[in-house]
Every structure is written in C-alpha cells, then in structure tokens.
Tab-separated table of C-alpha atoms in Angstrom:
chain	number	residue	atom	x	y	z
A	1	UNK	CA	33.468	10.996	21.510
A	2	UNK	CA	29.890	9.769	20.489
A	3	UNK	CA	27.815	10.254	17.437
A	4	UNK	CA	23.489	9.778	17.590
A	5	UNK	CA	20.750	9.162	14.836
A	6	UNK	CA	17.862	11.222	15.199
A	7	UNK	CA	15.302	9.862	13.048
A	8	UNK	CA	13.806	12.905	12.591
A	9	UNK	CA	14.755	16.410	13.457
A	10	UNK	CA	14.384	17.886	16.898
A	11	UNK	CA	13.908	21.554	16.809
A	12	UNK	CA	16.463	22.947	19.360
A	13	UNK	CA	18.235	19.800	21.057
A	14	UNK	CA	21.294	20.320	19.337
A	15	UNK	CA	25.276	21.160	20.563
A	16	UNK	CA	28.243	20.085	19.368
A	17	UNK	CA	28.641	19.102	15.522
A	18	UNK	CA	24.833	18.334	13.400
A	19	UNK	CA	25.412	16.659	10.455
A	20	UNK	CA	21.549	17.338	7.835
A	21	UNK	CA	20.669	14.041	5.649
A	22	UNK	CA	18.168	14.876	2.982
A	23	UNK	CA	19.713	12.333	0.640
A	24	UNK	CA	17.246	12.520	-2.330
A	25	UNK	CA	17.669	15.157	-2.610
A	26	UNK	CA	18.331	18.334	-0.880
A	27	UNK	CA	21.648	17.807	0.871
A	28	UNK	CA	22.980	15.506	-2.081
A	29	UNK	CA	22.719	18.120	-4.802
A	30	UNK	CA	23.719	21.309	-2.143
A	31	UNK	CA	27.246	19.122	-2.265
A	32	UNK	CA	27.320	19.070	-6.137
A	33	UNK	CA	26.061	22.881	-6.580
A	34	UNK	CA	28.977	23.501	-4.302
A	35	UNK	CA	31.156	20.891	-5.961
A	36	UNK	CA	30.158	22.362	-9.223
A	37	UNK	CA	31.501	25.819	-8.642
A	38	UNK	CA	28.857	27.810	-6.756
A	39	UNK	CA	30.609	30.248	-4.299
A	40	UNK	CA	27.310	29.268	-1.764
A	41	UNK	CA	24.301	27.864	-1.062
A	42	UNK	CA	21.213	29.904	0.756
A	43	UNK	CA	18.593	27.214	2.170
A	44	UNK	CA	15.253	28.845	1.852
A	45	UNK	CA	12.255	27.113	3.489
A	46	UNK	CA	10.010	26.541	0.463
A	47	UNK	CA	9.900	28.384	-3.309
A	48	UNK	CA	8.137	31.532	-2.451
A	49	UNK	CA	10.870	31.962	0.262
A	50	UNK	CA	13.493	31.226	-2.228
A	51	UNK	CA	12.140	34.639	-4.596
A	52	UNK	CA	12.308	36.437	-2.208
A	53	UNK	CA	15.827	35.800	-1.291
A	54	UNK	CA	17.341	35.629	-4.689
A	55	UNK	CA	19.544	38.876	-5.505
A	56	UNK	CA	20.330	39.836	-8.681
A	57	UNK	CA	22.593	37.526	-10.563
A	58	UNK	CA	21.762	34.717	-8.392
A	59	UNK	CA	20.264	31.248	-9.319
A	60	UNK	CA	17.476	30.054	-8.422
A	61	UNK	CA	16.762	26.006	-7.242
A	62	UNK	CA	13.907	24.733	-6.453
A	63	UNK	CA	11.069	21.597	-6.437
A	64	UNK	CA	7.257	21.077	-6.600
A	65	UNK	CA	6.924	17.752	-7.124
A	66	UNK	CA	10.387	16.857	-8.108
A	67	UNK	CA	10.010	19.878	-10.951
A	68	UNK	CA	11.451	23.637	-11.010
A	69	UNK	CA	8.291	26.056	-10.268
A	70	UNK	CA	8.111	28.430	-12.319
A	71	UNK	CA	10.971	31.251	-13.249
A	72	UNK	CA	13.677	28.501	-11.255
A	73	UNK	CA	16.788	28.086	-13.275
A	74	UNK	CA	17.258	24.551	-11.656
A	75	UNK	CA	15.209	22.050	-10.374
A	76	UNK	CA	17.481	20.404	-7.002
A	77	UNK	CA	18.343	17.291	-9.802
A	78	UNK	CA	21.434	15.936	-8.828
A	79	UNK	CA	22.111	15.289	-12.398
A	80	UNK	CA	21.943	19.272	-13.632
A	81	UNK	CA	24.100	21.315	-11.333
A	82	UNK	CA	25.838	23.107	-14.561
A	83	UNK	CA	25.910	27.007	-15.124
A	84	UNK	CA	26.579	27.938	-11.072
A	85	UNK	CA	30.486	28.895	-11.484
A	86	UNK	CA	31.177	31.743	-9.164
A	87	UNK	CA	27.708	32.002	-8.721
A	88	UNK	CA	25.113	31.773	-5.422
A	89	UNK	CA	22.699	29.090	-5.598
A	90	UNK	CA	18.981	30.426	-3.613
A	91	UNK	CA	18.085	26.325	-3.061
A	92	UNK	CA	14.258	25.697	-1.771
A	93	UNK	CA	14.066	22.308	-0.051
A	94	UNK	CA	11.270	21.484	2.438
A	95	UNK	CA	12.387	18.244	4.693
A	96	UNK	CA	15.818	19.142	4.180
A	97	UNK	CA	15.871	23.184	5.132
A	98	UNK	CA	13.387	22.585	8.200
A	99	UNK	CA	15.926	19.637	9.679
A	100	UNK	CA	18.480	22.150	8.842
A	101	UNK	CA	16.375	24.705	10.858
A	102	UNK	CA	16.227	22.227	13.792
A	103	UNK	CA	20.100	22.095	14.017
A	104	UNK	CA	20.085	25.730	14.425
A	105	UNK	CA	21.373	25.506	18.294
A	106	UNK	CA	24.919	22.902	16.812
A	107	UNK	CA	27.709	24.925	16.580
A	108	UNK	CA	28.627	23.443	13.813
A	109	UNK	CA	26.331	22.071	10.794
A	110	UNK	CA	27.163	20.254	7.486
A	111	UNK	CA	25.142	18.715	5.067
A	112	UNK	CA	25.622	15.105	4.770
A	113	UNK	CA	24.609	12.574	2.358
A	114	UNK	CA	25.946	9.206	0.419
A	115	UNK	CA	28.237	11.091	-1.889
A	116	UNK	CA	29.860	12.963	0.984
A	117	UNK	CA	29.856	10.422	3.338
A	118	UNK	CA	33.489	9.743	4.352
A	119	UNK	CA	34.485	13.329	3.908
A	120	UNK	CA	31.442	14.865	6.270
A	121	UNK	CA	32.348	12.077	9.113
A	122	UNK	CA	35.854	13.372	8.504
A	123	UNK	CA	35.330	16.851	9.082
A	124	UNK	CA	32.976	15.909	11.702
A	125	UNK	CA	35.850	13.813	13.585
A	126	UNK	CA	38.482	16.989	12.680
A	127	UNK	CA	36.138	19.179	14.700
A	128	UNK	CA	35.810	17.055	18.049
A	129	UNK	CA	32.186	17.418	18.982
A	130	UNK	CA	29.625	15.192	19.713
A	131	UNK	CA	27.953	14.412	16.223
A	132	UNK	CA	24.414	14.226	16.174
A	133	UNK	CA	23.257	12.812	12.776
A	134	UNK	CA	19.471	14.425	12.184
A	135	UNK	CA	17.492	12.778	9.583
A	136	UNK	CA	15.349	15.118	7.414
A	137	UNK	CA	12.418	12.465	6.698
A	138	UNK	CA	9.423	12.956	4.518
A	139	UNK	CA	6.565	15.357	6.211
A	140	UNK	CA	7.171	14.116	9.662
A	141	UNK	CA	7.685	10.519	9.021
A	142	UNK	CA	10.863	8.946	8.948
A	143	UNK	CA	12.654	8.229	6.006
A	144	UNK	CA	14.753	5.182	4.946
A	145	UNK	CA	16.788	6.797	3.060
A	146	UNK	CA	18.023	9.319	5.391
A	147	UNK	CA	18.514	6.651	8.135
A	148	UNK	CA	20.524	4.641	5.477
A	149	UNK	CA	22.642	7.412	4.647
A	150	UNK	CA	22.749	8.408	8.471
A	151	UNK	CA	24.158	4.857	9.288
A	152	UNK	CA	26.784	5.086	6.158
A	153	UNK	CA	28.008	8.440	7.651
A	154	UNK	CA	28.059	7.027	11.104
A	155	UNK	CA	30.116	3.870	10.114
A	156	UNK	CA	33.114	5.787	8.926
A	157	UNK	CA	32.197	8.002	12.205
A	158	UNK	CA	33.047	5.012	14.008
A	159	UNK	CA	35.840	3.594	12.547
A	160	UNK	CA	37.625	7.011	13.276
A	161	UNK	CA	37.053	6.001	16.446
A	162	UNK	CA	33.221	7.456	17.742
A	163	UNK	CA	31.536	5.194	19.617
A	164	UNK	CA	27.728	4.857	18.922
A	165	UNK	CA	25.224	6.015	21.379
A	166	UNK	CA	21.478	5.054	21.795
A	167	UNK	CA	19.622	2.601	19.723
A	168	UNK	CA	19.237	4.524	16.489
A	169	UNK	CA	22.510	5.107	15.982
A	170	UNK	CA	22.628	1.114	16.177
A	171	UNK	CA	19.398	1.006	14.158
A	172	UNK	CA	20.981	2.870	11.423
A	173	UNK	CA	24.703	1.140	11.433
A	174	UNK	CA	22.698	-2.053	10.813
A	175	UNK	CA	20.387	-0.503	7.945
A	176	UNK	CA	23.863	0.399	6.323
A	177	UNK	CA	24.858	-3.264	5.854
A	178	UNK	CA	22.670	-3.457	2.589
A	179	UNK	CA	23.543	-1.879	-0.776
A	180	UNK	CA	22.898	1.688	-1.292
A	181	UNK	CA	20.708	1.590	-4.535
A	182	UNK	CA	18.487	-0.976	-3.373
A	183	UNK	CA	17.780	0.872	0.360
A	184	UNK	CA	17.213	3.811	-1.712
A	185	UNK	CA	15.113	2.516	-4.286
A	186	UNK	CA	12.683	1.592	-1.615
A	187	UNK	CA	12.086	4.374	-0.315
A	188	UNK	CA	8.920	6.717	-1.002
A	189	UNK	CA	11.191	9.435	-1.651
A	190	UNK	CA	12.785	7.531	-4.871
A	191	UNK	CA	9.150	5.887	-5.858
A	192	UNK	CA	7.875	9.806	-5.762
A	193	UNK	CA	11.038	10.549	-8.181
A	194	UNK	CA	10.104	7.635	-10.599
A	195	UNK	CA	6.804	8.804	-10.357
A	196	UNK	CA	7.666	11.873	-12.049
A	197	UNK	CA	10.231	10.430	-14.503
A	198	UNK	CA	13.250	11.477	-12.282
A	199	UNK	CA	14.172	8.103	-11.697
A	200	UNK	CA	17.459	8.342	-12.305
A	201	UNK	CA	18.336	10.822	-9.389
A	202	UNK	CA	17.859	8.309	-7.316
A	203	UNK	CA	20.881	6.131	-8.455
A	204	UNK	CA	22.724	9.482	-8.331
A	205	UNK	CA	22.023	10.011	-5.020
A	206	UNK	CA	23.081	6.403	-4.235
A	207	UNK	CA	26.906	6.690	-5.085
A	208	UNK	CA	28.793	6.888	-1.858
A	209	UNK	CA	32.298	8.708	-1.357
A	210	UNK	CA	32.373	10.433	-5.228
A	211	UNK	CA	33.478	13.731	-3.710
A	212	UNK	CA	35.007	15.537	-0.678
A	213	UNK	CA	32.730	18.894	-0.866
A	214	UNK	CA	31.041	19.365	2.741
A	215	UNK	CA	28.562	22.089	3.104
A	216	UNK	CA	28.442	23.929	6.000
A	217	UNK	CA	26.631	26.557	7.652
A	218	UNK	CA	28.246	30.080	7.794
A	219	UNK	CA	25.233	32.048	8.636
A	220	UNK	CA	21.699	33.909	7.944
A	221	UNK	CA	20.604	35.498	5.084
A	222	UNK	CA	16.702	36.045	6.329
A	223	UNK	CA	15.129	32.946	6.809
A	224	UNK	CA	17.783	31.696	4.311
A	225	UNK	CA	20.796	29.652	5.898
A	226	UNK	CA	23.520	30.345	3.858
A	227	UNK	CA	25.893	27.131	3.603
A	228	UNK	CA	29.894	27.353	1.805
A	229	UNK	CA	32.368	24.735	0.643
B	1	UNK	CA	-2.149	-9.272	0.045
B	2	UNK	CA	-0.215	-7.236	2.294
B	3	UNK	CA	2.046	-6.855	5.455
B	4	UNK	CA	2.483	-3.516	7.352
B	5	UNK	CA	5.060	-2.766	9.843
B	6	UNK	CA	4.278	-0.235	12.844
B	7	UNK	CA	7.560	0.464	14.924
B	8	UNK	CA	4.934	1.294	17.565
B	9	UNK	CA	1.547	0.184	18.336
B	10	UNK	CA	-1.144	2.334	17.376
B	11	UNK	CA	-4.214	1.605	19.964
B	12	UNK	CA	-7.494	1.033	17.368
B	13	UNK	CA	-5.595	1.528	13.934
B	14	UNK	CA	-6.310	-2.392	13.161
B	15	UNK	CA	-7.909	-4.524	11.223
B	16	UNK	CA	-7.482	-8.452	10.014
B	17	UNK	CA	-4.408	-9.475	11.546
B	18	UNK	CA	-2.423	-8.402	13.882
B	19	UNK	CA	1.127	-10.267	14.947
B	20	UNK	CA	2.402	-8.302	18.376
B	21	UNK	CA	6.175	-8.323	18.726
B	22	UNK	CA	7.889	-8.085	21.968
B	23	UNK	CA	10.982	-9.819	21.047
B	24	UNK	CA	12.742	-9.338	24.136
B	25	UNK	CA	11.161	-10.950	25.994
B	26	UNK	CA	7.346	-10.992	26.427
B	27	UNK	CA	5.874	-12.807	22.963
B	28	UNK	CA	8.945	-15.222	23.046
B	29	UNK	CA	8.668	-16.216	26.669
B	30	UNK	CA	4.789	-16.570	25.885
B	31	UNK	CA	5.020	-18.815	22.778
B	32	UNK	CA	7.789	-20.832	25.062
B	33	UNK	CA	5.239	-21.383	27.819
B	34	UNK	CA	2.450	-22.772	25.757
B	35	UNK	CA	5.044	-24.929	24.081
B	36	UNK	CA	6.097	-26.066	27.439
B	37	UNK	CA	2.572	-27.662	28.056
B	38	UNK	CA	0.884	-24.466	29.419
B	39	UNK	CA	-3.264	-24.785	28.586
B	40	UNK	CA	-3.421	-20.795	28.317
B	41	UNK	CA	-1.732	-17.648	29.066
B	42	UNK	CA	-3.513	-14.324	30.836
B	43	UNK	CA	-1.737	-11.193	29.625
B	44	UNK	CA	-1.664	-8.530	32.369
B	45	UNK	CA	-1.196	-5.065	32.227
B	46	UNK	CA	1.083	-5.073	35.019
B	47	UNK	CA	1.643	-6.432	38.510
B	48	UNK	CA	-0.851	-5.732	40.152
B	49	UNK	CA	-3.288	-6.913	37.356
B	50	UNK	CA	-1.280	-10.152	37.577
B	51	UNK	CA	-2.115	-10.792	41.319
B	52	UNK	CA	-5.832	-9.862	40.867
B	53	UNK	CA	-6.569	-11.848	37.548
B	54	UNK	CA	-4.765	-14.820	38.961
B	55	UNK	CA	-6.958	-18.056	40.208
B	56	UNK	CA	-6.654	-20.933	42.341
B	57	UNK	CA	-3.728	-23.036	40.998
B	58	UNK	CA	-2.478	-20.803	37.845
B	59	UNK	CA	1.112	-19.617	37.849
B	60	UNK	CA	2.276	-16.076	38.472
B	61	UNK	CA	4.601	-14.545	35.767
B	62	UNK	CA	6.165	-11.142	35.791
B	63	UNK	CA	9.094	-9.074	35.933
B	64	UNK	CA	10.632	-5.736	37.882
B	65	UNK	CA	13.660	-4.586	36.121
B	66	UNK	CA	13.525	-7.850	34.807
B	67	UNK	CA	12.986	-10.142	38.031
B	68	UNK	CA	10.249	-12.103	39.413
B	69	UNK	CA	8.384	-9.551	41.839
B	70	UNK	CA	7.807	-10.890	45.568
B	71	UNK	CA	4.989	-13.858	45.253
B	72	UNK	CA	5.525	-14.564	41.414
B	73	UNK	CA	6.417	-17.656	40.489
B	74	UNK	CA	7.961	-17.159	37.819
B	75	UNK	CA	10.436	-14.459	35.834
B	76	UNK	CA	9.222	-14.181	32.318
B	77	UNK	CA	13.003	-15.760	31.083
B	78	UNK	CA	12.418	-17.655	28.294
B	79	UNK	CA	15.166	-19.937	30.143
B	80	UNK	CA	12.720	-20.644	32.859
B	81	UNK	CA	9.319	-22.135	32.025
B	82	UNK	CA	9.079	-25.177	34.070
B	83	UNK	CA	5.799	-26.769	35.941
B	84	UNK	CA	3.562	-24.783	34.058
B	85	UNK	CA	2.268	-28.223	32.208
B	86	UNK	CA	-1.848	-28.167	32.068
B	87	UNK	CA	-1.763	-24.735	33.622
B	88	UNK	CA	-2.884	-21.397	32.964
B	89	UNK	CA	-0.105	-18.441	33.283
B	90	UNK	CA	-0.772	-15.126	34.419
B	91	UNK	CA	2.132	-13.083	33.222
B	92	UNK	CA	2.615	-9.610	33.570
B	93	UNK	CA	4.358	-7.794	31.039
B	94	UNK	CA	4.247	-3.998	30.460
B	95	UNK	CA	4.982	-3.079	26.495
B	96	UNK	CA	3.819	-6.393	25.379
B	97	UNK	CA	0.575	-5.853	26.828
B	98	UNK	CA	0.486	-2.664	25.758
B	99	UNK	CA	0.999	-3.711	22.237
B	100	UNK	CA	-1.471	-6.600	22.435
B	101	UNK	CA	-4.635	-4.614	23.637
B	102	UNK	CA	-3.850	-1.653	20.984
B	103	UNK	CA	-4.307	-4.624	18.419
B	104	UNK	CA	-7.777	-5.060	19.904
B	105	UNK	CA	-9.842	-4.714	16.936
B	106	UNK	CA	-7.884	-6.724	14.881
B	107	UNK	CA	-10.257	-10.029	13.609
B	108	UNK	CA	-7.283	-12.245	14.439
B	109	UNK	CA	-4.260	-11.493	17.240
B	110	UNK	CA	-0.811	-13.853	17.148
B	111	UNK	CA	2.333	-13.291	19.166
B	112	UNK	CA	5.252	-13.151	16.677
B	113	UNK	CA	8.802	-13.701	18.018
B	114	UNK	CA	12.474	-14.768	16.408
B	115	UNK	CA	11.445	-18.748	17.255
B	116	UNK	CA	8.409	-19.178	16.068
B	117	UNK	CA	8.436	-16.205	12.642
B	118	UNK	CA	8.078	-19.115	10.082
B	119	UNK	CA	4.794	-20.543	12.244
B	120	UNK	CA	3.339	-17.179	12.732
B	121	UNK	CA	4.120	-16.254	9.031
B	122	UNK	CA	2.671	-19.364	8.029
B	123	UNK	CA	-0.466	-18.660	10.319
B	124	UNK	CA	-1.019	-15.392	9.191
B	125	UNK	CA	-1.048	-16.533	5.406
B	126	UNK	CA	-3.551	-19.035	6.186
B	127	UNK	CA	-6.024	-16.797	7.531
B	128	UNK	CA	-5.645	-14.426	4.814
B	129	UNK	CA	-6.202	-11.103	5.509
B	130	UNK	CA	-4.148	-8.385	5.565
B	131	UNK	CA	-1.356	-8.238	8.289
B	132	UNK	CA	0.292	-5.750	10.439
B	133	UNK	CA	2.889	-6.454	12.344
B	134	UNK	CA	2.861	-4.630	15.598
B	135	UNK	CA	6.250	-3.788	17.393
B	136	UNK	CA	5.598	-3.323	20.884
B	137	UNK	CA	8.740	-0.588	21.787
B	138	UNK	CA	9.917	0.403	24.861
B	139	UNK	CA	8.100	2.611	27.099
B	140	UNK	CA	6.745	4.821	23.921
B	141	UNK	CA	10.122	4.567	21.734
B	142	UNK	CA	10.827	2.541	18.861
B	143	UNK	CA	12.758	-0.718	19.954
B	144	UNK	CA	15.593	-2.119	17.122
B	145	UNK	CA	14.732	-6.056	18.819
B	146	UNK	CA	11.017	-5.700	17.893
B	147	UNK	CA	11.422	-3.568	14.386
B	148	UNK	CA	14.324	-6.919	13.472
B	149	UNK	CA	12.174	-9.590	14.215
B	150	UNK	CA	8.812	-7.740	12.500
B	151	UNK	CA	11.558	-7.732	9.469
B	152	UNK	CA	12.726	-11.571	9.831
B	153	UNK	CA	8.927	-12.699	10.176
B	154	UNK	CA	8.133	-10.174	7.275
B	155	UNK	CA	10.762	-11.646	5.128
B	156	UNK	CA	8.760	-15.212	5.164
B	157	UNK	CA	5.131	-13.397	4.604
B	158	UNK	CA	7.231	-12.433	1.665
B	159	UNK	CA	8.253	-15.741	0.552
B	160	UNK	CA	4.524	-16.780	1.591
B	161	UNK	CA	3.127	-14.403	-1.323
B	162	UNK	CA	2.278	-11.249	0.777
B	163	UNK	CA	3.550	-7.837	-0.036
B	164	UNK	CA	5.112	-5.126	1.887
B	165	UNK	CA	3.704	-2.171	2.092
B	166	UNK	CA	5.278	1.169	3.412
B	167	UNK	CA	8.769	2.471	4.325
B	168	UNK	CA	8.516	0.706	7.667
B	169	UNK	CA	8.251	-2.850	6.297
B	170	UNK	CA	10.960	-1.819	3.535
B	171	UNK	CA	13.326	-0.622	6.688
B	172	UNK	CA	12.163	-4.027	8.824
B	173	UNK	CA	13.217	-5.860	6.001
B	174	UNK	CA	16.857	-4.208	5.202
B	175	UNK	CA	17.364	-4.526	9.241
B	176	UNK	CA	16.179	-8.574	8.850
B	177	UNK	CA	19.547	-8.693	6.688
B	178	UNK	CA	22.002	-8.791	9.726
B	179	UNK	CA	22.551	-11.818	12.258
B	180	UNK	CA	19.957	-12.200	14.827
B	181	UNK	CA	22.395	-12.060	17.946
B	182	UNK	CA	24.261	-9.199	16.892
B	183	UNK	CA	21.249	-7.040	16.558
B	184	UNK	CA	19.033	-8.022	19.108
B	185	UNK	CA	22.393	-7.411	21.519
B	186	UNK	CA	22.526	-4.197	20.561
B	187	UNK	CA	19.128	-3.471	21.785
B	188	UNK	CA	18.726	-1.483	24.587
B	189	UNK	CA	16.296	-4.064	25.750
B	190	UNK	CA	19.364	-6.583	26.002
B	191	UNK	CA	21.634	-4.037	27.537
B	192	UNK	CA	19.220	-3.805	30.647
B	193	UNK	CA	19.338	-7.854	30.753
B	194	UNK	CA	22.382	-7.645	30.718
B	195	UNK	CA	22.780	-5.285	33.875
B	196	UNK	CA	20.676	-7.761	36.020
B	197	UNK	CA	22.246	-10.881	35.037
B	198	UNK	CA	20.389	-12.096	32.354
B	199	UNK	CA	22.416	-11.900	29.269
B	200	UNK	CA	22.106	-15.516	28.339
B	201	UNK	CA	17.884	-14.667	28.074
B	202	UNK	CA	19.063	-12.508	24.723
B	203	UNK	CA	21.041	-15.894	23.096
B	204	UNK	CA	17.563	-17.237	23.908
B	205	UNK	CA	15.045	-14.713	22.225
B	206	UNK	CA	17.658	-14.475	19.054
B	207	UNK	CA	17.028	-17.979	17.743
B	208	UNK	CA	14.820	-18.330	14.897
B	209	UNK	CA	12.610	-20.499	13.728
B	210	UNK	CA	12.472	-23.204	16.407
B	211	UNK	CA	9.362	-24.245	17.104
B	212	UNK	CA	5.872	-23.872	16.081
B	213	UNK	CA	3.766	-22.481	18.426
B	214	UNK	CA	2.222	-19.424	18.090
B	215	UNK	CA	-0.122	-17.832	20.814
B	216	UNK	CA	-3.638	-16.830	19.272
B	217	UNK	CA	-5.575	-14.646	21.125
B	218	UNK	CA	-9.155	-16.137	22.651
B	219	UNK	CA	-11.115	-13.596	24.748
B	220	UNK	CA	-10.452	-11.406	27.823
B	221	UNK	CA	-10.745	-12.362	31.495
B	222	UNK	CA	-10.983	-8.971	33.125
B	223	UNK	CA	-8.403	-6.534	32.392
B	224	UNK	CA	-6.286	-9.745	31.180
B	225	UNK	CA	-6.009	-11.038	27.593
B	226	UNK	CA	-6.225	-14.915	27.212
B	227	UNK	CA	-4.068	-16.640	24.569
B	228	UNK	CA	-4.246	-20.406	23.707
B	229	UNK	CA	-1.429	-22.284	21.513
C-alpha cells in the first residue's frame, strides 16, 4: 500500500483514503473543536458561506486575518475551542475547505495535522487505501508547514508499513527530520499569525501526537462539508 | 542582502545573480569539466544543438536516457571527463539548459552544484547582489536533488551574511538538514541512473564541497551558452 504528498490540492484526482493538512490552522483546531466536545464540524468555503449555513443554536468559527468577523463566536484559534459541548461548529477556512473540496472524489477524507498525526496515519492504515496526503498551502503556493506536517503524517504512514511513492512524498519525509516549532515558525502562515499577535497558535499547532480525534467527512450540508469525530 | 530559492526556473523573473542548479547531473558534470582543464563549456539546448554548435576539435557531450548519443564523445557522468584539457565542450543537457537561459537577464550567471556550494556561495557574496538560486527540475516538476543542494549552498550564503527570503529558501534550508547521499538517492533523477547503470554517478554529484570551480557564464555562441571557470 502507498501513500503520496501533493503539495497542493488537485481538484478531482483523488480515490482511495485523502488525508487535508491545513496545519495553522484549519485542520488543527477542526481536531480540537471536535476534541472539545462539538458533535460536528461543517467546512464552509469562506465567512459569508459560513452565515449562511449556521442553524439556530449553532456556533459560528471563522478568520479574516487571523480574527473572528463580525457576529463569529470563535475565531479558528487553536487555543479557544471552549463553549462547543454537544454543539455544531459552522468553521470558515479558505486553504483548508478548498483542499478539502479537492478531495471530494476520496472515499474517504480526514483532516490531518501535527496534533493528530499518529492517530490520522492510523486510521488511514485501518482503512487500506491508497493515502494521498493533499497539502492545503497558502493562495496557491505551497506551504511549509503543510508539507512538514504531510511528511510527519507520512512517517508513521510508513512505519505501519506504506511505502512512499513519488518524490514529494520523499520531499516531505525529509522536511520532517527537523523540529516541528522551528519548520513552523518559518513559515508565512505563522509570521502572518505573529503579525496579528496570534503568535502563540503557532506553537499550538506545533505539538505532535496530543490527541487521537480524527475528523472525517460524513457528508454535505450545501456547500458545507460536514466532518464528525 | 538576500537569497531566493525557485524550485523551478522562471524564464525572465531575474535580476543580479543567478546560481542554476542541476544537481544531477548537468551543473556538477560542468563545474567537473572546467576543473578537469576544459578552456570553456557550450551549453546546448539539446542534441541536435550540440552537433550544430560544435567546431573543429571541441568535444561532444550529451546524454539519451542518460547515455552518450551516437557521435558524442562523451556522457555527461561526472565520472568521465577525460581529454577535454585546453578544450572547449559542447554538452547537451535538457533541464539544465533550460534553467540556465531562463536566468538570462540575470547581471551575473554561476552553476551551483553539491561540490563546489562553498565556491559558488563564496562567489555570489563577492559580487554582491541579490541571489536566486534557480533549481532546474525535471521536465516542468520540482526535483528534491536540485531544491537540497539550492538548500546546502543556501545554508553557506547564510553563514556568508545573506538572508533568506521566502518559504522556498526556508523549505531548501530544512531539506539541507539531511545527508547528501540519502536525499539525492531518493531523487527520481537518481532512480533513472540507476536503471541504466549509472548509480555510482549519484555517490559522485552528492559530495560537497570539493573543489572550487564554479562555471560563470560569458556570452552566447548561437543557440549555445558559453561558460568559463
């Protein structure tokens, strides 16, 4: 069984099992809101998206530059997931809901990042499909810390026994031989966080194997993608 | 001062200088030629080019799948750069090329490889203007060899004073952190050198720092780019 690194997503080209890496932050805090109690997640394509999906009783996640808009009860921090108990969390992410978008055609998708690592390659493994890791990146460039994260995943993918195919997968294994917070704190993603005085997200979304909550896809709610525990 | 990193060339997006890496195996076989006594090196487009720029008494480089065509003197192995002392060497080369004449309007053009990074850092300092370091890929993808040794010649503009700047050179950096064989073997670039025979040229193109010579470029003849030592 193989696993690949797509550096960026590919609208369409899935099968088998597609794991989504938005690390900071998207796919990170959809494992906490999850891990925190929410009963699901819907993925809506950007904020306006996300009103318009919200029922009543429902919270409401959501960024503009690292910030909640307006009327959002949370703002995708990895560091405030509190008050979603029971509840269903309307997320709006950008990079991370169009790569999840892409992996439409998978049979299977999770959301993977740093925190979930082992436990995503796990599941992955338990299913028995090819596992095609697609990197969210940043407005249609890649991102380092997705291809980090992507290589973390796909070295416990390997040692339960997938084999690596094409150079990016490669590409990515070797990117995961350096420390998480450093990779990370490179990236544009985390200097964008800083930037806004959300700094410390960024070492949130570094900690690898914290939890064992995988999100994955159980269907459509509109445009939404609704993701469970 | 700064130091980009382009995982693939982009034809007209330069200025200062440019350092084109074709790890495996064009800019290390060239820098190996010159340092074998060779007075100047013609890159061709291809072939064909080759045969046509070629004068009376120059040597005939190139490679099919990588072999010497029918005619050709000699292979492009960085193993194999005999009798070209107080010659000129037409070689043929396909990505390298490619790389080399999108660096075009570049002020200053070097070939970078794993043997001669310190000397092409070093170079690159002196002149001191900003540098981009231009990975020549494989046939329009992103190659790991070329993005590692951009990274392990990045790492000594580094030490030289110059800055990174963008995700790219951040990534080619993290990626400089592993052992030179054990990436540049898991190129896909190796893996067809392999398949004709010509593992041993890999061992070859993943030593660093062993020599000084690095390949400037002087003028065209023709189609063909000239470099002198």
């Amino acid at each position: 069984m193989r696993f690949r690194v797509d550096p960026l997503p590919r609208p369409g080209a899935y099968g088998g099992t597609a794991i989504v890496v938005d690390v900071i932050r998207a796919t990170t805090t959809a494992g906490l809101y999850l891990r925190a109690g929410a009963k699901a997640l819907v993925l809506a394509p950007g904020v306006e998206a996300a009103r318009t999906l919200r029922r009543e009783g429902e919270i409401l996640a959501g960024e503009v530059g690292g910030l909640p808009p307006e009327g959002f009860d949370l703002g995708n921090s990895p560091r405030e997931v509190n008050g979603v108990v029971g509840k269903t969390v309307v997320m709006a992410t950008t990079n991370g809901t169009r790569a999840a978008h892409a992996a439409m055609g998978a049979r299977h998708i999770l959301l993977g990042s740093l925190q979930n690592a082992q436990a995503v390659a796990e599941r992955a493994a338990e299913i028995g499909e090819e596992v095609h890791l697609v990197c969210a990146g940043k407005e249609g460039q890649m991102a380092l810390d997705d291809l980090y994260a992507a290589g973390v995943i796909g070295k416990r993918l390997k040692a339960l026994g997938l084999s690596p195919e094409g150079e990016m997968a490669q590409l990515a294994l070797f990117l995961a031989e350096n420390p998480p917070f450093s990779v990370l704190a490179s990236s544009e993603a985390a200097k964008a966080l800083v930037r806004v005085g959300l700094g410390e997200d960024v070492a949130e979304c570094a900690r690898v194997d914290v939890h064992g909550v995988v999100p994955r896809f159980l269907g459509m709610r509109g445009e939404g993608m609704v993701f469970g525990g």
